[in-house]
Coordinates of C-alpha atoms in Angstrom, one line a residue:
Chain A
X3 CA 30.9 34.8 -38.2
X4 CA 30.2 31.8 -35.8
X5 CA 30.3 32.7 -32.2
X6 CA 33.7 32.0 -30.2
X7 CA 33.7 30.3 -26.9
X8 CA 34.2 34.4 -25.2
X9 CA 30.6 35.3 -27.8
X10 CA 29.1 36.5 -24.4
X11 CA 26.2 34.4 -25.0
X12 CA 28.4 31.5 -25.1
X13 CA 29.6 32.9 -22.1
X14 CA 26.3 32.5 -20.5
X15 CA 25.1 29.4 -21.5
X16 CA 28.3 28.0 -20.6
X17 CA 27.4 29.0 -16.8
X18 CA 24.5 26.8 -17.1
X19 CA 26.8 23.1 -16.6
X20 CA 26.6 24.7 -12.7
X21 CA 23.3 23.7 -10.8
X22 CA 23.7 27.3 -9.3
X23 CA 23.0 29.4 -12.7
X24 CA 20.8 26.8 -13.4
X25 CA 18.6 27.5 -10.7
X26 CA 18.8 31.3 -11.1
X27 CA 18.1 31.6 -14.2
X28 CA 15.4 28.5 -14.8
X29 CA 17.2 27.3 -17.7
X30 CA 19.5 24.1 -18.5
X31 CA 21.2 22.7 -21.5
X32 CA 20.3 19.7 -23.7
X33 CA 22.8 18.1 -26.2
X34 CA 22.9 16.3 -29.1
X35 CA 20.1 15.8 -31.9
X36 CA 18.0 13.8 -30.4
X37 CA 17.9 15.2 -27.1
X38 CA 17.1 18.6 -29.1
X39 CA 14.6 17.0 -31.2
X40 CA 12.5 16.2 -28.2
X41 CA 12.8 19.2 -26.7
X42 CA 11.7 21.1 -29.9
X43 CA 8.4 18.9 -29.6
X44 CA 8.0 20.5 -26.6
X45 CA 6.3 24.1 -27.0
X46 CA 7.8 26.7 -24.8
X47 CA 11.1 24.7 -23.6
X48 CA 13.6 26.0 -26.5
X49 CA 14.8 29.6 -26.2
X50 CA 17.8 29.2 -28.1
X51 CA 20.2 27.0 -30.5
X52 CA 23.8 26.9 -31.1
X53 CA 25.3 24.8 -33.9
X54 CA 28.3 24.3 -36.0
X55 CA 27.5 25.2 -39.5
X56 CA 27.7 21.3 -40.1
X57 CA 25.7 20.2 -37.7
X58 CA 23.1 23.0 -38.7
X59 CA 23.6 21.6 -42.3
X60 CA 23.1 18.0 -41.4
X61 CA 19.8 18.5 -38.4
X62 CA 18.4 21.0 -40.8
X63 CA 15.1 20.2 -40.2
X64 CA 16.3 21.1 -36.4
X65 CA 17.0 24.3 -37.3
X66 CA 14.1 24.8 -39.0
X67 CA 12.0 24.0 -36.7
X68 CA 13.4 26.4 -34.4
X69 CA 13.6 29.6 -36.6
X70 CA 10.1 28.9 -37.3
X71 CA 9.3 29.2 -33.6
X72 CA 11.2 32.6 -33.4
X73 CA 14.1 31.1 -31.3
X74 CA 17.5 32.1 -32.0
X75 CA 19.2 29.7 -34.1
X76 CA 23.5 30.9 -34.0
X77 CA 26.4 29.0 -35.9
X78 CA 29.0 28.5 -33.6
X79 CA 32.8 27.2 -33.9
X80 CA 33.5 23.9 -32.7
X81 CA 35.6 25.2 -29.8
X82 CA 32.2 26.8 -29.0
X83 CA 30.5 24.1 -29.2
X84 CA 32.9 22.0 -27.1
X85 CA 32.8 24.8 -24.5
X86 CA 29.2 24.2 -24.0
X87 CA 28.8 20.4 -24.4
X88 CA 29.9 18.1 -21.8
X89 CA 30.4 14.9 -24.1
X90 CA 33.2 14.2 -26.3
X91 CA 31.4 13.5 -29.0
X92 CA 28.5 16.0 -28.8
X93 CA 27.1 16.1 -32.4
X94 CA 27.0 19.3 -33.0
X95 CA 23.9 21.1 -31.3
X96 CA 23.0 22.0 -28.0
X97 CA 19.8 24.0 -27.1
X98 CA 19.3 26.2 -24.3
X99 CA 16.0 24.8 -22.4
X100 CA 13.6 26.3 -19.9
X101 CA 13.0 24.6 -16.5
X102 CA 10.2 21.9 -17.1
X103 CA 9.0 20.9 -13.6
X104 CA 5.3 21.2 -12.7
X105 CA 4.0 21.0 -9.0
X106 CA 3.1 17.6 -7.3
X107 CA -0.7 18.8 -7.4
X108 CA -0.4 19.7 -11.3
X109 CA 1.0 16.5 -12.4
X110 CA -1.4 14.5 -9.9
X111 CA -4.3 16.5 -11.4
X112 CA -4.1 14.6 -14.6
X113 CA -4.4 10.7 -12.9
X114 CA -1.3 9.4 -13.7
X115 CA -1.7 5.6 -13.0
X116 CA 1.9 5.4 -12.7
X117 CA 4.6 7.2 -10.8
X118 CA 8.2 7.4 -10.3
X119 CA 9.5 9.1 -7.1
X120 CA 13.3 9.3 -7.3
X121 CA 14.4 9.5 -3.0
X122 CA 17.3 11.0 -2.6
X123 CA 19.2 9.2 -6.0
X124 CA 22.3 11.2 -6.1
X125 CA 23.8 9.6 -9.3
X126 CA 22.7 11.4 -12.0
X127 CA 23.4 8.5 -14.5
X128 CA 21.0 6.6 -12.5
X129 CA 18.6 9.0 -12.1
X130 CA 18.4 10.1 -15.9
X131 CA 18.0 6.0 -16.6
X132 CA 15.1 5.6 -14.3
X133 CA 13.3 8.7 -15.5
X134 CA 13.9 6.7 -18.9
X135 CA 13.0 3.6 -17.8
X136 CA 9.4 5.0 -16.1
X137 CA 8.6 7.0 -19.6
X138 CA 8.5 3.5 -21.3
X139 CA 6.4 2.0 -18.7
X140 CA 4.2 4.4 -19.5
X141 CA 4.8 6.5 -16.0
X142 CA 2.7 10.0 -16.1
X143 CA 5.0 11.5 -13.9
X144 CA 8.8 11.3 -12.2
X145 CA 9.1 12.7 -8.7
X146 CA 12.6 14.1 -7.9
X147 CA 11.9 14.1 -4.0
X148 CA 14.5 15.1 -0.8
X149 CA 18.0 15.9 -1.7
X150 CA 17.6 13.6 -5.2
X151 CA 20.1 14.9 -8.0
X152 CA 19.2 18.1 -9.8
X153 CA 17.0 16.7 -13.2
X154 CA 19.0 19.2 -15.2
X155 CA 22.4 17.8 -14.3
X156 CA 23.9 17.2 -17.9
X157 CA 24.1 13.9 -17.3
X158 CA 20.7 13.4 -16.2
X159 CA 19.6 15.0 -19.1
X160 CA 21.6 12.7 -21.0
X161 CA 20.9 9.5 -19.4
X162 CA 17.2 9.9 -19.8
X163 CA 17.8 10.0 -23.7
X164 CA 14.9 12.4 -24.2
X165 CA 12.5 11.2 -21.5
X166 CA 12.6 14.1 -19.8
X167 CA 11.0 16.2 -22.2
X168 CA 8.0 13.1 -22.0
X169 CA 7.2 13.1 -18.5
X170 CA 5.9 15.3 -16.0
X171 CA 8.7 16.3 -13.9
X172 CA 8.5 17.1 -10.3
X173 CA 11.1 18.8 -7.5
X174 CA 9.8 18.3 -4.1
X175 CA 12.2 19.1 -1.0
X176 CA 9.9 16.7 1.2
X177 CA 9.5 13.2 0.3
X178 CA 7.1 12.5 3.0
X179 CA 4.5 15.2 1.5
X180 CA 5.2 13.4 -1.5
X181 CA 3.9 10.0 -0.1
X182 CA 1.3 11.9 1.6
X183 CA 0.2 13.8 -1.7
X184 CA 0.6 10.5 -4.1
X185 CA -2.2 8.5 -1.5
X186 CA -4.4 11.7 -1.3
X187 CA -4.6 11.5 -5.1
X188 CA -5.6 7.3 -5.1
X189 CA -2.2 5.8 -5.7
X190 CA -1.0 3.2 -4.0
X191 CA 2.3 3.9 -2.7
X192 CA 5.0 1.3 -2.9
X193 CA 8.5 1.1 -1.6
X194 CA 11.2 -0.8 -3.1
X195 CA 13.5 -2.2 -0.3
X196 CA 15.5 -5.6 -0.3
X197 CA 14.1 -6.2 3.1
X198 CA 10.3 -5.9 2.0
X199 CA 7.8 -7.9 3.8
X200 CA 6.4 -8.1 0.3
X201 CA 7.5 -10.2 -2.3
X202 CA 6.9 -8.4 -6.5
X203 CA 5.4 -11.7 -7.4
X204 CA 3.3 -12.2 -4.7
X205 CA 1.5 -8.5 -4.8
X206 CA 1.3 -9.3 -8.2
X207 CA -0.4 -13.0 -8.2
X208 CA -2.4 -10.9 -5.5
X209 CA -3.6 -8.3 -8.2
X210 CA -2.6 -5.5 -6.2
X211 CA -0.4 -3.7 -9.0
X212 CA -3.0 -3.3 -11.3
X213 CA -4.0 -0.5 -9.0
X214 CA -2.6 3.3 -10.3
X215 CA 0.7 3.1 -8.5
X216 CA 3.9 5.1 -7.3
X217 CA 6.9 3.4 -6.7
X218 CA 9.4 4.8 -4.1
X219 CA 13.2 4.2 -4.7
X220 CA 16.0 5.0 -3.1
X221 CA 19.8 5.2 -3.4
X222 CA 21.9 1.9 -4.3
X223 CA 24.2 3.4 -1.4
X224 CA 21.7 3.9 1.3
X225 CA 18.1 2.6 -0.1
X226 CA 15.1 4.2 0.9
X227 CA 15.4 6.5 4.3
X228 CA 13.2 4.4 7.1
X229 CA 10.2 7.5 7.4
X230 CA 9.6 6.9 3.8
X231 CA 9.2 2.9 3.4
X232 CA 7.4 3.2 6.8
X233 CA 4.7 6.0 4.8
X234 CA 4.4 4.1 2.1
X235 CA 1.2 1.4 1.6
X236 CA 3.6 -2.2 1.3
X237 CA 7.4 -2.4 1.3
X238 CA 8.0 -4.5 -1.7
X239 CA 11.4 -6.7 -2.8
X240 CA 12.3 -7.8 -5.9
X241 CA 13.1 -11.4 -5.4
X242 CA 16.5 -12.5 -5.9
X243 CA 16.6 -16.2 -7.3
X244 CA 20.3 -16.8 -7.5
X245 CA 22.9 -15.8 -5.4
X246 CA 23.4 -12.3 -6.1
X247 CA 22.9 -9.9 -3.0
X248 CA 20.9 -7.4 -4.2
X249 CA 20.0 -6.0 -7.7
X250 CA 21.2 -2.3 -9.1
X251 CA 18.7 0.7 -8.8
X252 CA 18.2 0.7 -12.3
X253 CA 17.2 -2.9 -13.0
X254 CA 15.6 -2.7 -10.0
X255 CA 13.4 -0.1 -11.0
X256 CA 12.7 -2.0 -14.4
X257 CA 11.4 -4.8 -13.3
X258 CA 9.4 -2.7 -10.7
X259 CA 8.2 -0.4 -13.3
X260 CA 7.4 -3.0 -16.0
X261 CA 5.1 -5.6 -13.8
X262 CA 2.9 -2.4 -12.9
X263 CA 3.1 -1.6 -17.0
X264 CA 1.5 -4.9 -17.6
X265 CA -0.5 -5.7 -14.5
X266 CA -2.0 -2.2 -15.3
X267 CA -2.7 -3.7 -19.2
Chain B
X25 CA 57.0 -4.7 6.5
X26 CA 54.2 -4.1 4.1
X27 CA 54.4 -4.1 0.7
X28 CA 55.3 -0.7 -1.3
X29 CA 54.0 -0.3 -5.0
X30 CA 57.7 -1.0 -6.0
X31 CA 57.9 -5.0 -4.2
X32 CA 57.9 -7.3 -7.2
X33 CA 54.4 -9.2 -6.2
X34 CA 52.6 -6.0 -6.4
X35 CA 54.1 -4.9 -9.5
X36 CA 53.2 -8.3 -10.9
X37 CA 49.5 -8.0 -9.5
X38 CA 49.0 -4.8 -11.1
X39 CA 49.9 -5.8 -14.7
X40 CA 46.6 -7.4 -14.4
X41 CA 44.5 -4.1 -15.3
X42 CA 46.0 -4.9 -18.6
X43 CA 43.6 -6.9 -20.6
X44 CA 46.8 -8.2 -22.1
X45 CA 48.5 -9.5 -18.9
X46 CA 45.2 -11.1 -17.5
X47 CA 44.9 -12.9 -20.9
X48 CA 48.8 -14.1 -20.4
X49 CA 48.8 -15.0 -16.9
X50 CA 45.2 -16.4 -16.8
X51 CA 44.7 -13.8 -13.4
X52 CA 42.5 -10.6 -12.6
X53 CA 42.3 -8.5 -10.1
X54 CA 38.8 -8.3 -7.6
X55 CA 38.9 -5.4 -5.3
X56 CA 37.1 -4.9 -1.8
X57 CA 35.3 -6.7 0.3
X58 CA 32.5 -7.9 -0.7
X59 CA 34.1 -9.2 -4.2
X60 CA 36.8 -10.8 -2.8
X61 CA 34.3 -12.8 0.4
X62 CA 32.7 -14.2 -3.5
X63 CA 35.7 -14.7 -4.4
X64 CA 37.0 -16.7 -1.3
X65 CA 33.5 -18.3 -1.5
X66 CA 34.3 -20.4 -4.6
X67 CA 37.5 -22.4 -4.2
X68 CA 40.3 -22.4 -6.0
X69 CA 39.8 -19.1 -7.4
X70 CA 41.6 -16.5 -5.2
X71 CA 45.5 -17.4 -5.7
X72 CA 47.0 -14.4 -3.4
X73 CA 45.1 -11.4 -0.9
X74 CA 46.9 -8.2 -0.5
X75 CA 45.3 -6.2 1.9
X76 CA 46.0 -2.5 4.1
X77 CA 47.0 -3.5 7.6
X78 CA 43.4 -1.6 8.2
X79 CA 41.8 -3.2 5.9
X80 CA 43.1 -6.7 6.9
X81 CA 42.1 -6.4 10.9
X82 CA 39.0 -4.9 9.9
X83 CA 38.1 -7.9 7.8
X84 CA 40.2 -10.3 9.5
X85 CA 37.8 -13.1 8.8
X86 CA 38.5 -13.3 5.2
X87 CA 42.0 -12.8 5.9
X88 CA 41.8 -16.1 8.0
X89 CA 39.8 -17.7 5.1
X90 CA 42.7 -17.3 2.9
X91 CA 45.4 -18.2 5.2
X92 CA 43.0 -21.0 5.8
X93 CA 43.1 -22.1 2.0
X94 CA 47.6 -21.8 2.4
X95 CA 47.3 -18.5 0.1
X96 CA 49.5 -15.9 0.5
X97 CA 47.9 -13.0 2.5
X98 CA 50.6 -9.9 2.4
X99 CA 50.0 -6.4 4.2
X100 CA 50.4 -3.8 1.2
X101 CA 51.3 0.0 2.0
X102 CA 48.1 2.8 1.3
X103 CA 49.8 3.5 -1.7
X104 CA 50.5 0.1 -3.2
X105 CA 46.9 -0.7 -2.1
X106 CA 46.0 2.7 -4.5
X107 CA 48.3 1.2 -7.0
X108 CA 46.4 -2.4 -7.2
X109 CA 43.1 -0.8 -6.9
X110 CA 40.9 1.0 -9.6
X111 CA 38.4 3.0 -7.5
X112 CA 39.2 5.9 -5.6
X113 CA 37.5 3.8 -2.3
X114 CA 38.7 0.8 -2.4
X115 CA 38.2 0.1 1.1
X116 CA 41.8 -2.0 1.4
X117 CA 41.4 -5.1 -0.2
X118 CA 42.5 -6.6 -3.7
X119 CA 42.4 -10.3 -4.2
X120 CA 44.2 -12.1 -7.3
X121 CA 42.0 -14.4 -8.8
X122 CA 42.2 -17.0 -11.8
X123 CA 40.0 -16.9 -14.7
X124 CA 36.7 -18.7 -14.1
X125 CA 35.3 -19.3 -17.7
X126 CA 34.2 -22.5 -18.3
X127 CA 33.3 -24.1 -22.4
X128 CA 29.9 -23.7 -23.6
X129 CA 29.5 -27.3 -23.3
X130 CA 30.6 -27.6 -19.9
X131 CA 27.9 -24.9 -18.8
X132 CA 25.4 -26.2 -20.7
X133 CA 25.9 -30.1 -19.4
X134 CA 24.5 -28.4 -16.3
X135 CA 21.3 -27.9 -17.7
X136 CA 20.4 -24.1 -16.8
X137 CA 17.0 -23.0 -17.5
X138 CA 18.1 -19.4 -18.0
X139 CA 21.2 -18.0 -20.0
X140 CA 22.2 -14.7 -20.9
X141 CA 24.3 -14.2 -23.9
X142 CA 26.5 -10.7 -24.0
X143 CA 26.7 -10.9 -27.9
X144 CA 29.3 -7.7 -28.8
X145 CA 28.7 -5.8 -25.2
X146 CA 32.2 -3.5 -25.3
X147 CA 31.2 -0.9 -22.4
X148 CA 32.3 -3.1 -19.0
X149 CA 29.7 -1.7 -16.5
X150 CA 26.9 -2.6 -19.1
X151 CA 28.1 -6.0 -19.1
X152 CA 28.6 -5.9 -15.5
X153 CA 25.3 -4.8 -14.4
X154 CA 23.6 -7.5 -17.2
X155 CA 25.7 -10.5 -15.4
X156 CA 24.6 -9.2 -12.2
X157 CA 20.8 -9.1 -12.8
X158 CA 21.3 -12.2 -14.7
X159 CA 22.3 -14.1 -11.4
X160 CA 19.5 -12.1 -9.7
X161 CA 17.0 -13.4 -11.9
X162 CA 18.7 -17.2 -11.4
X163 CA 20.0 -17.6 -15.1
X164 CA 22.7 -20.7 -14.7
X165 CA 25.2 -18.8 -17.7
X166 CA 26.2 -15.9 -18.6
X167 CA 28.0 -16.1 -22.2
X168 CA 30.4 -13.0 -23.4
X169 CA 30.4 -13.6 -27.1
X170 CA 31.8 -12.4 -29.9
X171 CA 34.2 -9.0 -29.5
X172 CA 32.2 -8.6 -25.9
X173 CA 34.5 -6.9 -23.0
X174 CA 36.8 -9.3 -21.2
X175 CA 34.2 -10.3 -18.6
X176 CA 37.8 -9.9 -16.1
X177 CA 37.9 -6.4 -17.1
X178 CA 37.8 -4.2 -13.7
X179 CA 35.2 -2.2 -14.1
X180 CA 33.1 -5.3 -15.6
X181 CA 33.8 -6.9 -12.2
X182 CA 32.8 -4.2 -9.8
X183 CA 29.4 -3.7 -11.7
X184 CA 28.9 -7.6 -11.2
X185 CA 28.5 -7.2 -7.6
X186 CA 30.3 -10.5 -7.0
X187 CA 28.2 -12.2 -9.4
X188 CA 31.4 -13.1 -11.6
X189 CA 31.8 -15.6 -9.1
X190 CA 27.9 -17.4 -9.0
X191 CA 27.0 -18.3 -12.4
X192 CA 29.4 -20.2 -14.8
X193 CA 30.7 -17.3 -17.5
X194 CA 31.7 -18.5 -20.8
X195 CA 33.7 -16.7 -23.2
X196 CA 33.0 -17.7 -26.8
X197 CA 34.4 -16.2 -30.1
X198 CA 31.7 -17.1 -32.3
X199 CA 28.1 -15.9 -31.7
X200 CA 26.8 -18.0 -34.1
X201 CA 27.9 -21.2 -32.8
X202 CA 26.5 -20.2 -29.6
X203 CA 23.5 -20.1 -30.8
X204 CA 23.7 -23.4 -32.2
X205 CA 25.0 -24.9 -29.0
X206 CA 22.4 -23.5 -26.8
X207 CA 19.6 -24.7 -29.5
X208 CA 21.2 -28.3 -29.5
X209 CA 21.2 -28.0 -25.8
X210 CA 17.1 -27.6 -25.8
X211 CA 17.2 -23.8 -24.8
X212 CA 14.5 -21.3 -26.7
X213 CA 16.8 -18.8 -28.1
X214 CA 15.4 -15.4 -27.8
X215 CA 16.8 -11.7 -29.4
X216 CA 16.0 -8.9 -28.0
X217 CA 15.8 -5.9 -30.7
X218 CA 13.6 -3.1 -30.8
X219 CA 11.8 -4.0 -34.0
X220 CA 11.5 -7.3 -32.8
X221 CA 8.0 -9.4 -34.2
X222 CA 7.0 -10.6 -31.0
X223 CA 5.9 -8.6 -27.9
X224 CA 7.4 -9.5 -24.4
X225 CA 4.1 -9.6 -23.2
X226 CA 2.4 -11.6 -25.9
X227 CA 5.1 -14.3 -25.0
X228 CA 4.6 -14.4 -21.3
X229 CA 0.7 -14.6 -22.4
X230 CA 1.5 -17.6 -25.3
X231 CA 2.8 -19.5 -22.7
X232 CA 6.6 -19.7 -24.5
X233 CA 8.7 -18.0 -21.7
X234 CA 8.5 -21.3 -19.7
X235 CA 10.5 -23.2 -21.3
X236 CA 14.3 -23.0 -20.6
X237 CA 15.6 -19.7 -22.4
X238 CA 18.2 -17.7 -23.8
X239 CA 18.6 -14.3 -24.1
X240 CA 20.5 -12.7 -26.7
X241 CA 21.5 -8.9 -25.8
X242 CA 23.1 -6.5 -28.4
X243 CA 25.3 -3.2 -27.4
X244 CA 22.9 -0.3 -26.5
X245 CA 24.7 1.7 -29.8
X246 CA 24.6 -1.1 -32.5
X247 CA 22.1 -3.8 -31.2
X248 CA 22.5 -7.5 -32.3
X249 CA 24.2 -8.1 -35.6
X250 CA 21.5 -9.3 -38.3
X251 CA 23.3 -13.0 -38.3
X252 CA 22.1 -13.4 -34.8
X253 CA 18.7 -11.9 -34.8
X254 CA 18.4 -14.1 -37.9
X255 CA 19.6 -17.3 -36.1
X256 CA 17.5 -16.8 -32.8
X257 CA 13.8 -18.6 -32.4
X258 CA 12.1 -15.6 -32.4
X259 CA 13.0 -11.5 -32.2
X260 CA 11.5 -10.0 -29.2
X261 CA 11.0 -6.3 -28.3
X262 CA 10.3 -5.1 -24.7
X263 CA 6.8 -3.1 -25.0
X264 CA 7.4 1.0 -25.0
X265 CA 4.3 2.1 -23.0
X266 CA 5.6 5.9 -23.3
X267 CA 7.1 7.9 -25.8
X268 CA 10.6 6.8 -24.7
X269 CA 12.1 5.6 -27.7
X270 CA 13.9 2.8 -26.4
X271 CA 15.2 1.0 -23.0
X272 CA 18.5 1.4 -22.3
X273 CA 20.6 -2.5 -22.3
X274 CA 20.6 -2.6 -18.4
X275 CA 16.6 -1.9 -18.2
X276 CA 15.9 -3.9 -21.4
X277 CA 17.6 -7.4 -19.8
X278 CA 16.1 -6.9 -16.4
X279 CA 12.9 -6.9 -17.7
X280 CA 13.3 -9.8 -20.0
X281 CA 15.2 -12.1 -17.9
X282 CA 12.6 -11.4 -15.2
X283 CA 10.1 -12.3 -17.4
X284 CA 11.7 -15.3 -17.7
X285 CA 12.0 -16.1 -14.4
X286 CA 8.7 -15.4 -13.2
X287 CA 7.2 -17.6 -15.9
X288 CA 9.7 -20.4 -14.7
X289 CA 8.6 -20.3 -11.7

């Protein structure tokens, strides 16, 4: 019989859409094939499945994959399934994951040329897309530094449309020891702030981006706090050739992201 | 006395969050202050400011702009303010604007170097954020084509940022003769696609992003329909550097339109 939204380990996983069981138990949930897929690629993050029999039916290969690694692999009803997906259109699947952040040092230990540090981003949306947006650039690493969104919100999980299963992942409560860290290891730090001395075009014309580099960005709301764009090596803006004020974190951090992607070349 | 959400002029405004009623009346609403100072910027547009007796002292210099420009400025209750507003912070202020859209032609006569093209874009904070980072990266038009979201669409105009009111919008049924017009105009017509032949990066390199350009952007679930791609000067995909299997629309246009731009330069 599939399991029922009261199954008691629906029951559990359920607890895991609140950052609280999240952290006390190290686990979070992914969603939807694709997200799964990714985290199946991933040795060690899966340690458990649920699926409606026609979702099992149709990812087969999915489900394969994780019987073959010894994970439980349980039908559930679609009530179930709606009880423990947080989309209204969740495709069937949803996998129970283990934590996947590594220390600053370990992810600085393998000379990423590129780095992400996410500064107190509160959005999760926003967060989940820049983690995205770093893994195509090619980024080694995503820093979620200060109070920054928890990376297994559901919706950061989401946003980042599998990247976070790509990257290496990093919590760090200070943001300063971040900067401090990230220049130890040879990386030139950057901040992103409309009010930059630095213009992206210039540093780049200059040849300074072809440097490994971590970019620092902050909230849309409150941008970067003033310790961190003062640690940082150059306090960079994106210029603004029309008449808009500003540009949103996201696109923001694309075009940020992308000129160190092909400066680095 | 201020306005309640039962006076007849507030009643009226609000129909406007109907796509229906804007389309009927030729209005929409922009709420707080920073869209409605665009607004006020570009004459002729705002028709009638309704404002919090809060809101109204504590930006009394837009107040005075539009009882400098003879429009009505009327003191609305906090509930017919929450009535006229979208957002749960609306911060007091909700202008009624007239539709700004101009025809292809008349956009084009201006000669822009850079124009986007929204071709099919239904989710209104997408399109938003593209028109926004269009203006940022100093594209002259931004054209909604095809079933695209009514650029007047509320949340469409929040994620604009007030760049509704910068660049000339055009609203055009037929992708295909936009295409045609913005060919005829001189523009390189570019689609962006995933599985496009021609790197972003190669172009820059070749030389072909200097010349004036437009971008053709797809929704982030179905991408450009084949007619377009087929009818565009050459399919272009945005490098993945990562394993990320794709950008998501916002990141994608940033990154191509800034391409643009910096080649333009």
């Amino acid at each position: 019989m599939p399991f029922t939204p009261r199954t008691p380990r629906v029951v559990a996983a359920r607890r895991l859409h609140r950052r609280r069981d999240r952290e006390a138990t190290g686990r979070f949930l992914a969603e939807g094939p694709q997200a799964v897929r990714e985290a199946l690629h991933r040795p060690g993050t899966v340690t458990e499945l649920f699926g409606t029999p026609a979702a099992l039916d149709r990812y087969a290969d999915l489900a394969a994959r994780a019987a073959g690694a010894d994970l439980p692999v349980s039908e559930v009803t679609d009530e179930a399934l709606a009880a423990l997906a947080e989309t209204v259109a969740p495709q069937g699947l949803v996998a129970v994951c283990r934590h996947l952040d590594v220390p600053l040092d370990d992810a600085l230990e393998r000379g990423p040329r590129l780095v992400a540090v996410l500064a107190g981003i509160r959005d999760p949306g926003n967060a989940g897309t820049v983690l995205r947006t770093a893994d195509a650039a090619g980024a080694g690493a995503v820093v979620f530094a200060g109070d920054a969104v928890d990376p297994y919100n559901g919706k950061c999980v989401r946003a980042s449309a599998g990247s976070l299963f790509h990257v290496d992942v990093v919590r760090a409560a200070d943001p300063v020891a971040v900067v401090d860290g990230l220049r130890a290891a040879g990386l030139t730090v950057l901040a992103t702030t409309g009010y930059g001395d630095d213009d992206l075009d210039d540093l780049t014309d200059a040849g300074r981006l072809a440097a490994p580099t971590a970019w620092l960005f902050g909230s849309e709301a409150h941008g970067l706090p003033g310790e961190l764009t003062a640690a940082a090596d150059a306090r960079v803006r994106v210029p603004l050739h029309g008449q808009a004020e500003s540009l949103n974190l996201a696109a923001a951090a694309a075009v940020c992201l992308y000129a160190s992607a092909r400066a680095q070349r």
